[in-house]
Amino acid sequence: MDKKQLPSHAKVVVIGGGVVGCSILFHLAKFGWKDVVLLERDELTSGSSWHAAGQIHTISSDPNISRLQSYTIDLYKEIEELSGHSVGLHITGGFYLASTPEWYDYLKRERSKARYMGLNQEFISPAEVAERHPLIDPKHYVAALWDDQDGDLDPSGATYAFAKAAKVHGAQYFTHTPVTGTTQRSDGSWDVTTPDGVINAEMIVNCGGLWAREVGHMQGINLPVQPMEHHYLITEEIPEIAARDTRLPAGIDYEANIYFRQERNGMLLGTYEPRGTPWKVAGTPWDFGHELLPHDLDRIAERLEMSFERIPAIGAVGIKDIINGPFTFGPDGNPMIGPVPGMTNYWCAVGVMAGFCQGGGVGLTMAEWMMDGEPSIDVWAMDVARFGDWATPDWGTVKSTENYERRFVMTFPNETLPKGRLQKTTAIYDRLVAKGARMGQSFGLENALWFADGPDDAHEEPTFERNRSHEYVAREVEAVRSNVGGIEIANFAKHEFKGAGARAYLNRILAGFIPKAGRLTLTPMLTPNGKLYGDLTVACLGDDHFMLFGSGAMQEAHRRWFEQDLPDDVFYQNVSDDWHGVAISGPKSRALLARITRDDMGSDAFKFRDLRQTYVGGVPVILNRISFSGELGYEIYCRPHYLMKLAEAIEDAGANLGYRWYGARALMSMRLEKAWGVWTLDYRPDFSAAQSGMDVFINWKKDFVGKAAAAAEKASGPDKRLVTMVIDVDGIDVSNDEAILVDGVAVGYVSSGGYAHHVKKSVAMGYVGAAHAAAGTRVQVEILGQFYDAEIQGAPLYDANGANMRA
Ligand SMILES: Cc1cc2nc3c(=O)[nH]c(=O)nc-3n(C[C@H](O)[C@H](O)[C@H](O)COP(=O)(O)OP(=O)(O)OC[C@H]3O[C@@H](n4cnc5c(N)ncnc54)[C@H](O)[C@@H]3O)c2cc1C
């Protein structure tokens, strides 16, 4: 074959011509970057895209992903018209079938999300299911959630339509052009090597799909994704379908673990096997092409039997085709997209397991991010930075397999998933487990959620209602509010800045006050568009030396943010794993601390928001006088190898002060009483400083990133606000994402909440339109389909003026 004429330069080279790469190419070109090129090793669709089942729907665990799925489905008409290439779209509507009360509850939660997102979903009865889909036996179902937007398409047609529409907008794509190497130049651009020449690109995007890992390896990047084998089958013609003149709706039956739709005059039916089969764990061969894998119906026999019961017509005809094909999963089932932390101009969009539901939204988000520096909505649930180096290839395979198996398996709000555990532990892990800690995992690290009466008692019963930790958490809260409690803080992020330019740099990127030596401040960090990108505690350890404490989950995202334009005279490091520790808080925490340090801990000698590098419990520490519980409290950070010694000292000194270990659930309960938000839930880039109330920490007298946008919003007033509500409800609390309503109309959503044990109230935080944000406003909150009255609060429920904390 003749060598093709590749351009020598491009603004962006997209590696991989599956649906995801083609969608990114389309969006970049549509939004104005014409100098963009896609390289495909074989034909377009040659990874998992060509053999997809083509079912499309909007439901996702993350509301912003649902929004993007809705966007994706709406986009298909546009690309079909622009490209002239059929996408074979059938918008039939579809239902999510609940055959148990638990699944009905799950769907009620989904309905509530859809209500505030403005998505068109409604409950229908089993009889209505049978009316719309006469092949379904309705006796198995309790209810179904109907979504108008669902349907199916031709996966290959959709991928080509994206590519051809991108071409119409001025982009180029080259097939049979494998990328064999990616090399970075000193100016940050990339030389992308192919057998037909080298393209120098300002940015590259890994959309390698089944080969995402291999494309990453070219640059030493280990992406924790895993291709999984997946079966679907197509039946022979079903006479009842052949006799119809309208297409049957699509559907998902969670309990039977099947998705199904009409395919010609038969049915297509797919299932996620109870024991997933990872494919090519050691790496995807480069010569794998348009191939399918040998099928093994035994793996899905149980599921098929159930589907024959529920859709009997399927069992009555033969199977025409059985497809077993691989597609790539990520550890939590969501895509991994965005700039790869630690790299420059290297982007990825991998692990997209529902490419035809999500590909358009991924393309939109990536294009916005690459072109504008930030996406227009918070895509944390898809951000590649939600994983760190602990997300190793082995861990990725274990978790991706777990996720595959659980694709249609319910995960309750209080549930902690079993696989990939103990990936990271601290020195007191065994000690806390022996005391009855029920552990969770955050950013790979095990941390205590709550403490039972001993290891045998430390189990969970998955539920949407108040769970069995309720009374245990109550006693932890009581210990902190009355005496003193301690919680591990290894999972807080720590970012260290040193150098002559550190103060000036922090003053620029943080919107708040930068403290003088020995003091702490809390500050928001904003994007140029004025969106929240962090709420960080800044500790000044010395004139040119700072430590920032923040969300553990966001640590890689923050590292990426800090590293993107770090001046030469600033040295920065993510030191989260170098500092573990314990936070003690409660009215007796000062007395406890005084027993294990020689320093004067008197209220005048060590004030609220003071910090000191000293010794506590005989080990060197950074001691901060702050607390997230709203009590007098201290965060004691030590090097990991001193943690056991520190923990022992705290336990011994606290023995006759009523000391008790507490976990994350007690902390979440106490911070609700103070109306303090948490990152990823209440604080996130969907909102601004003014909307979240974080604007009170802004230093308006200086210049900082996002100032112009924040000032404009200050002048006009925010259109929505974060509020705290007390809900009139018993036995159940919000988790998050419930709709908030006034007169039956959604005016906002719950960002977090739970039971506030000390004040004994069910509390939620959430964003509502500014017109509904005043203290005393009566609203309703939808929990599992019931509407409960709630009242917006004007002040924190506990210690409103902060006297206890400042004592
Ligand atoms: C059996 C089955 C059923 C499915 N059903 C559905 C469904 O109903 N709905 C849905 O939304 N999704 C479904 N999917 C998932 C869907 O197919 C994937 O989410 C989607 O194909 C992912 O697209 P992608 O572009 O990320 O990856 P891929 O399709 O794998 O594309 C990656 C591309 O990159 C190319 N490439 C790799 N390395 C290089 C290189 N070095 N140089 C140049 N090119 C390279 C490959 O050749 C390939 O074409 C199904 C998948 C399977 C297997």
mmCIF file with all atom_site columns, N, CA, C and O in Angstrom, residues 223-257:
data_model
loop_
_atom_site.group_PDB
_atom_site.id
_atom_site.type_symbol
_atom_site.label_atom_id
_atom_site.label_alt_id
_atom_site.label_comp_id
_atom_site.label_asym_id
_atom_site.label_entity_id
_atom_site.label_seq_id
_atom_site.pdbx_PDB_ins_code
_atom_site.Cartn_x
_atom_site.Cartn_y
_atom_site.Cartn_z
_atom_site.occupancy
_atom_site.B_iso_or_equiv
_atom_site.pdbx_formal_charge
_atom_site.auth_seq_id
_atom_site.auth_comp_id
_atom_site.auth_asym_id
_atom_site.auth_atom_id
_atom_site.pdbx_PDB_model_num
ATOM 1   N N  . LEU A 1 223 ? -2.552  2.478   32.940 1.00 0.00 ? 223 LEU A N  1
ATOM 2   C CA . LEU A 1 223 ? -3.965  2.784   33.139 1.00 0.00 ? 223 LEU A CA 1
ATOM 3   C C  . LEU A 1 223 ? -4.657  1.547   33.702 1.00 0.00 ? 223 LEU A C  1
ATOM 4   O O  . LEU A 1 223 ? -4.552  0.459   33.120 1.00 0.00 ? 223 LEU A O  1
ATOM 5   N N  . PRO A 1 224 ? -5.364  1.677   34.820 1.00 0.00 ? 224 PRO A N  1
ATOM 6   C CA . PRO A 1 224 ? -5.920  0.485   35.489 1.00 0.00 ? 224 PRO A CA 1
ATOM 7   C C  . PRO A 1 224 ? -7.219  -0.001  34.853 1.00 0.00 ? 224 PRO A C  1
ATOM 8   O O  . PRO A 1 224 ? -8.222  -0.198  35.535 1.00 0.00 ? 224 PRO A O  1
ATOM 9   N N  . VAL A 1 225 ? -7.212  -0.144  33.534 1.00 0.00 ? 225 VAL A N  1
ATOM 10  C CA . VAL A 1 225 ? -8.418  -0.596  32.833 1.00 0.00 ? 225 VAL A CA 1
ATOM 11  C C  . VAL A 1 225 ? -8.222  -2.046  32.390 1.00 0.00 ? 225 VAL A C  1
ATOM 12  O O  . VAL A 1 225 ? -7.084  -2.512  32.305 1.00 0.00 ? 225 VAL A O  1
ATOM 13  N N  . GLN A 1 226 ? -9.322  -2.713  32.097 1.00 0.00 ? 226 GLN A N  1
ATOM 14  C CA . GLN A 1 226 ? -9.240  -4.130  31.761 1.00 0.00 ? 226 GLN A CA 1
ATOM 15  C C  . GLN A 1 226 ? -10.325 -4.507  30.754 1.00 0.00 ? 226 GLN A C  1
ATOM 16  O O  . GLN A 1 226 ? -11.509 -4.323  31.044 1.00 0.00 ? 226 GLN A O  1
ATOM 17  N N  . PRO A 1 227 ? -9.936  -5.027  29.582 1.00 0.00 ? 227 PRO A N  1
ATOM 18  C CA . PRO A 1 227 ? -10.976 -5.568  28.695 1.00 0.00 ? 227 PRO A CA 1
ATOM 19  C C  . PRO A 1 227 ? -11.634 -6.785  29.340 1.00 0.00 ? 227 PRO A C  1
ATOM 20  O O  . PRO A 1 227 ? -10.970 -7.616  29.960 1.00 0.00 ? 227 PRO A O  1
ATOM 21  N N  . MET A 1 228 ? -12.945 -6.861  29.176 1.00 0.00 ? 228 MET A N  1
ATOM 22  C CA . MET A 1 228 ? -13.723 -7.972  29.735 1.00 0.00 ? 228 MET A CA 1
ATOM 23  C C  . MET A 1 228 ? -14.495 -8.648  28.613 1.00 0.00 ? 228 MET A C  1
ATOM 24  O O  . MET A 1 228 ? -15.005 -7.979  27.714 1.00 0.00 ? 228 MET A O  1
ATOM 25  N N  . GLU A 1 229 ? -14.607 -9.967  28.700 1.00 0.00 ? 229 GLU A N  1
ATOM 26  C CA . GLU A 1 229 ? -15.450 -10.673 27.726 1.00 0.00 ? 229 GLU A CA 1
ATOM 27  C C  . GLU A 1 229 ? -16.912 -10.389 28.027 1.00 0.00 ? 229 GLU A C  1
ATOM 28  O O  . GLU A 1 229 ? -17.292 -10.249 29.192 1.00 0.00 ? 229 GLU A O  1
ATOM 29  N N  . HIS A 1 230 ? -17.708 -10.298 26.962 1.00 0.00 ? 230 HIS A N  1
ATOM 30  C CA . HIS A 1 230 ? -19.125 -9.990  27.175 1.00 0.00 ? 230 HIS A CA 1
ATOM 31  C C  . HIS A 1 230 ? -19.967 -10.662 26.097 1.00 0.00 ? 230 HIS A C  1
ATOM 32  O O  . HIS A 1 230 ? -19.653 -10.588 24.915 1.00 0.00 ? 230 HIS A O  1
ATOM 33  N N  . HIS A 1 231 ? -21.055 -11.314 26.545 1.00 0.00 ? 231 HIS A N  1
ATOM 34  C CA . HIS A 1 231 ? -21.942 -12.036 25.615 1.00 0.00 ? 231 HIS A CA 1
ATOM 35  C C  . HIS A 1 231 ? -23.251 -11.293 25.370 1.00 0.00 ? 231 HIS A C  1
ATOM 36  O O  . HIS A 1 231 ? -23.832 -10.766 26.305 1.00 0.00 ? 231 HIS A O  1
ATOM 37  N N  . TYR A 1 232 ? -23.662 -11.297 24.135 1.00 0.00 ? 232 TYR A N  1
ATOM 38  C CA . TYR A 1 232 ? -25.085 -11.065 23.879 1.00 0.00 ? 232 TYR A CA 1
ATOM 39  C C  . TYR A 1 232 ? -25.519 -12.007 22.761 1.00 0.00 ? 232 TYR A C  1
ATOM 40  O O  . TYR A 1 232 ? -24.666 -12.535 22.033 1.00 0.00 ? 232 TYR A O  1
ATOM 41  N N  . LEU A 1 233 ? -26.815 -12.211 22.663 1.00 0.00 ? 233 LEU A N  1
ATOM 42  C CA . LEU A 1 233 ? -27.264 -13.117 21.604 1.00 0.00 ? 233 LEU A CA 1
ATOM 43  C C  . LEU A 1 233 ? -28.457 -12.513 20.865 1.00 0.00 ? 233 LEU A C  1
ATOM 44  O O  . LEU A 1 233 ? -29.156 -11.640 21.384 1.00 0.00 ? 233 LEU A O  1
ATOM 45  N N  . ILE A 1 234 ? -28.631 -12.998 19.649 1.00 0.00 ? 234 ILE A N  1
ATOM 46  C CA . ILE A 1 234 ? -29.738 -12.513 18.813 1.00 0.00 ? 234 ILE A CA 1
ATOM 47  C C  . ILE A 1 234 ? -30.598 -13.726 18.439 1.00 0.00 ? 234 ILE A C  1
ATOM 48  O O  . ILE A 1 234 ? -30.061 -14.766 18.032 1.00 0.00 ? 234 ILE A O  1
ATOM 49  N N  . THR A 1 235 ? -31.885 -13.584 18.636 1.00 0.00 ? 235 THR A N  1
ATOM 50  C CA . THR A 1 235 ? -32.785 -14.732 18.376 1.00 0.00 ? 235 THR A CA 1
ATOM 51  C C  . THR A 1 235 ? -33.163 -14.799 16.896 1.00 0.00 ? 235 THR A C  1
ATOM 52  O O  . THR A 1 235 ? -32.985 -13.844 16.139 1.00 0.00 ? 235 THR A O  1
ATOM 53  N N  . GLU A 1 236 ? -33.703 -15.929 16.560 1.00 0.00 ? 236 GLU A N  1
ATOM 54  C CA . GLU A 1 236 ? -34.374 -16.063 15.256 1.00 0.00 ? 236 GLU A CA 1
ATOM 55  C C  . GLU A 1 236 ? -35.585 -15.133 15.254 1.00 0.00 ? 236 GLU A C  1
ATOM 56  O O  . GLU A 1 236 ? -35.953 -14.583 16.298 1.00 0.00 ? 236 GLU A O  1
ATOM 57  N N  . GLU A 1 237 ? -36.211 -15.049 14.116 1.00 0.00 ? 237 GLU A N  1
ATOM 58  C CA . GLU A 1 237 ? -37.413 -14.217 14.023 1.00 0.00 ? 237 GLU A CA 1
ATOM 59  C C  . GLU A 1 237 ? -38.473 -14.669 15.043 1.00 0.00 ? 237 GLU A C  1
ATOM 60  O O  . GLU A 1 237 ? -38.700 -15.872 15.219 1.00 0.00 ? 237 GLU A O  1
ATOM 61  N N  . ILE A 1 238 ? -39.086 -13.717 15.682 1.00 0.00 ? 238 ILE A N  1
ATOM 62  C CA . ILE A 1 238 ? -40.187 -14.012 16.612 1.00 0.00 ? 238 ILE A CA 1
ATOM 63  C C  . ILE A 1 238 ? -41.485 -13.575 15.921 1.00 0.00 ? 238 ILE A C  1
ATOM 64  O O  . ILE A 1 238 ? -41.621 -12.392 15.555 1.00 0.00 ? 238 ILE A O  1
ATOM 65  N N  . PRO A 1 239 ? -42.394 -14.521 15.706 1.00 0.00 ? 239 PRO A N  1
ATOM 66  C CA . PRO A 1 239 ? -43.589 -14.193 14.896 1.00 0.00 ? 239 PRO A CA 1
ATOM 67  C C  . PRO A 1 239 ? -44.337 -12.971 15.417 1.00 0.00 ? 239 PRO A C  1
ATOM 68  O O  . PRO A 1 239 ? -44.812 -12.150 14.628 1.00 0.00 ? 239 PRO A O  1
ATOM 69  N N  . GLU A 1 240 ? -44.451 -12.857 16.756 1.00 0.00 ? 240 GLU A N  1
ATOM 70  C CA . GLU A 1 240 ? -45.190 -11.707 17.304 1.00 0.00 ? 240 GLU A CA 1
ATOM 71  C C  . GLU A 1 240 ? -44.531 -10.386 16.902 1.00 0.00 ? 240 GLU A C  1
ATOM 72  O O  . GLU A 1 240 ? -45.217 -9.375  16.719 1.00 0.00 ? 240 GLU A O  1
ATOM 73  N N  . ILE A 1 241 ? -43.217 -10.400 16.776 1.00 0.00 ? 241 ILE A N  1
ATOM 74  C CA . ILE A 1 241 ? -42.534 -9.152  16.388 1.00 0.00 ? 241 ILE A CA 1
ATOM 75  C C  . ILE A 1 241 ? -42.755 -8.899  14.901 1.00 0.00 ? 241 ILE A C  1
ATOM 76  O O  . ILE A 1 241 ? -43.047 -7.774  14.476 1.00 0.00 ? 241 ILE A O  1
ATOM 77  N N  . ALA A 1 242 ? -42.620 -9.972  14.126 1.00 0.00 ? 242 ALA A N  1
ATOM 78  C CA . ALA A 1 242 ? -42.795 -9.826  12.670 1.00 0.00 ? 242 ALA A CA 1
ATOM 79  C C  . ALA A 1 242 ? -44.184 -9.274  12.348 1.00 0.00 ? 242 ALA A C  1
ATOM 80  O O  . ALA A 1 242 ? -44.365 -8.540  11.371 1.00 0.00 ? 242 ALA A O  1
ATOM 81  N N  . ALA A 1 243 ? -45.147 -9.610  13.199 1.00 0.00 ? 243 ALA A N  1
ATOM 82  C CA . ALA A 1 243 ? -46.523 -9.175  12.939 1.00 0.00 ? 243 ALA A CA 1
ATOM 83  C C  . ALA A 1 243 ? -46.772 -7.718  13.344 1.00 0.00 ? 243 ALA A C  1
ATOM 84  O O  . ALA A 1 243 ? -47.827 -7.167  13.042 1.00 0.00 ? 243 ALA A O  1
ATOM 85  N N  . ARG A 1 244 ? -45.820 -7.114  14.036 1.00 0.00 ? 244 ARG A N  1
ATOM 86  C CA . ARG A 1 244 ? -46.027 -5.734  14.517 1.00 0.00 ? 244 ARG A CA 1
ATOM 87  C C  . ARG A 1 244 ? -45.622 -4.725  13.459 1.00 0.00 ? 244 ARG A C  1
ATOM 88  O O  . ARG A 1 244 ? -44.734 -4.990  12.653 1.00 0.00 ? 244 ARG A O  1
ATOM 89  N N  . ASP A 1 245 ? -46.214 -3.538  13.543 1.00 0.00 ? 245 ASP A N  1
ATOM 90  C CA . ASP A 1 245 ? -45.717 -2.489  12.643 1.00 0.00 ? 245 ASP A CA 1
ATOM 91  C C  . ASP A 1 245 ? -45.007 -1.377  13.413 1.00 0.00 ? 245 ASP A C  1
ATOM 92  O O  . ASP A 1 245 ? -44.606 -0.367  12.834 1.00 0.00 ? 245 ASP A O  1
ATOM 93  N N  . THR A 1 246 ? -44.853 -1.539  14.727 1.00 0.00 ? 246 THR A N  1
ATOM 94  C CA . THR A 1 246 ? -44.019 -0.584  15.475 1.00 0.00 ? 246 THR A CA 1
ATOM 95  C C  . THR A 1 246 ? -42.929 -1.357  16.209 1.00 0.00 ? 246 THR A C  1
ATOM 96  O O  . THR A 1 246 ? -43.102 -2.536  16.531 1.00 0.00 ? 246 THR A O  1
ATOM 97  N N  . ARG A 1 247 ? -41.837 -0.662  16.454 1.00 0.00 ? 247 ARG A N  1
ATOM 98  C CA . ARG A 1 247 ? -40.691 -1.308  17.093 1.00 0.00 ? 247 ARG A CA 1
ATOM 99  C C  . ARG A 1 247 ? -40.927 -1.414  18.598 1.00 0.00 ? 247 ARG A C  1
ATOM 100 O O  . ARG A 1 247 ? -41.448 -0.488  19.221 1.00 0.00 ? 247 ARG A O  1
ATOM 101 N N  . LEU A 1 248 ? -40.476 -2.514  19.180 1.00 0.00 ? 248 LEU A N  1
ATOM 102 C CA . LEU A 1 248 ? -40.613 -2.705  20.624 1.00 0.00 ? 248 LEU A CA 1
ATOM 103 C C  . LEU A 1 248 ? -39.632 -1.817  21.385 1.00 0.00 ? 248 LEU A C  1
ATOM 104 O O  . LEU A 1 248 ? -38.530 -1.555  20.906 1.00 0.00 ? 248 LEU A O  1
ATOM 105 N N  . PRO A 1 249 ? -40.007 -1.387  22.580 1.00 0.00 ? 249 PRO A N  1
ATOM 106 C CA . PRO A 1 249 ? -39.062 -0.602  23.384 1.00 0.00 ? 249 PRO A CA 1
ATOM 107 C C  . PRO A 1 249 ? -37.892 -1.452  23.876 1.00 0.00 ? 249 PRO A C  1
ATOM 108 O O  . PRO A 1 249 ? -37.981 -2.676  23.932 1.00 0.00 ? 249 PRO A O  1
ATOM 109 N N  . ALA A 1 250 ? -36.836 -0.774  24.266 1.00 0.00 ? 250 ALA A N  1
ATOM 110 C CA . ALA A 1 250 ? -35.669 -1.441  24.857 1.00 0.00 ? 250 ALA A CA 1
ATOM 111 C C  . ALA A 1 250 ? -35.914 -1.622  26.357 1.00 0.00 ? 250 ALA A C  1
ATOM 112 O O  . ALA A 1 250 ? -36.835 -1.015  26.914 1.00 0.00 ? 250 ALA A O  1
ATOM 113 N N  . GLY A 1 251 ? -35.091 -2.431  27.012 1.00 0.00 ? 251 GLY A N  1
ATOM 114 C CA . GLY A 1 251 ? -35.308 -2.609  28.447 1.00 0.00 ? 251 GLY A CA 1
ATOM 115 C C  . GLY A 1 251 ? -34.107 -3.167  29.184 1.00 0.00 ? 251 GLY A C  1
ATOM 116 O O  . GLY A 1 251 ? -33.177 -3.737  28.580 1.00 0.00 ? 251 GLY A O  1
ATOM 117 N N  . ILE A 1 252 ? -34.148 -2.973  30.496 1.00 0.00 ? 252 ILE A N  1
ATOM 118 C CA . ILE A 1 252 ? -33.157 -3.581  31.395 1.00 0.00 ? 252 ILE A CA 1
ATOM 119 C C  . ILE A 1 252 ? -33.935 -4.214  32.541 1.00 0.00 ? 252 ILE A C  1
ATOM 120 O O  . ILE A 1 252 ? -34.794 -3.563  33.145 1.00 0.00 ? 252 ILE A O  1
ATOM 121 N N  . ASP A 1 253 ? -33.647 -5.482  32.818 1.00 0.00 ? 253 ASP A N  1
ATOM 122 C CA . ASP A 1 253 ? -34.223 -6.159  33.977 1.00 0.00 ? 253 ASP A CA 1
ATOM 123 C C  . ASP A 1 253 ? -33.051 -6.422  34.913 1.00 0.00 ? 253 ASP A C  1
ATOM 124 O O  . ASP A 1 253 ? -32.189 -7.267  34.629 1.00 0.00 ? 253 ASP A O  1
ATOM 125 N N  . TYR A 1 254 ? -33.023 -5.677  36.034 1.00 0.00 ? 254 TYR A N  1
ATOM 126 C CA . TYR A 1 254 ? -31.845 -5.739  36.901 1.00 0.00 ? 254 TYR A CA 1
ATOM 127 C C  . TYR A 1 254 ? -31.682 -7.101  37.551 1.00 0.00 ? 254 TYR A C  1
ATOM 128 O O  . TYR A 1 254 ? -30.591 -7.652  37.594 1.00 0.00 ? 254 TYR A O  1
ATOM 129 N N  . GLU A 1 255 ? -32.783 -7.642  38.080 1.00 0.00 ? 255 GLU A N  1
ATOM 130 C CA . GLU A 1 255 ? -32.654 -8.895  38.824 1.00 0.00 ? 255 GLU A CA 1
ATOM 131 C C  . GLU A 1 255 ? -32.223 -10.035 37.898 1.00 0.00 ? 255 GLU A C  1
ATOM 132 O O  . GLU A 1 255 ? -31.369 -10.850 38.235 1.00 0.00 ? 255 GLU A O  1
ATOM 133 N N  . ALA A 1 256 ? -32.816 -10.075 36.718 1.00 0.00 ? 256 ALA A N  1
ATOM 134 C CA . ALA A 1 256 ? -32.419 -11.106 35.753 1.00 0.00 ? 256 ALA A CA 1
ATOM 135 C C  . ALA A 1 256 ? -31.075 -10.771 35.112 1.00 0.00 ? 256 ALA A C  1
ATOM 136 O O  . ALA A 1 256 ? -30.469 -11.596 34.443 1.00 0.00 ? 256 ALA A O  1
ATOM 137 N N  . ASN A 1 257 ? -30.629 -9.556  35.329 1.00 0.00 ? 257 ASN A N  1
ATOM 138 C CA . ASN A 1 257 ? -29.339 -9.086  34.818 1.00 0.00 ? 257 ASN A CA 1
ATOM 139 C C  . ASN A 1 257 ? -29.280 -9.157  33.292 1.00 0.00 ? 257 ASN A C  1
ATOM 140 O O  . ASN A 1 257 ? -28.324 -9.671  32.707 1.00 0.00 ? 257 ASN A O  1
#
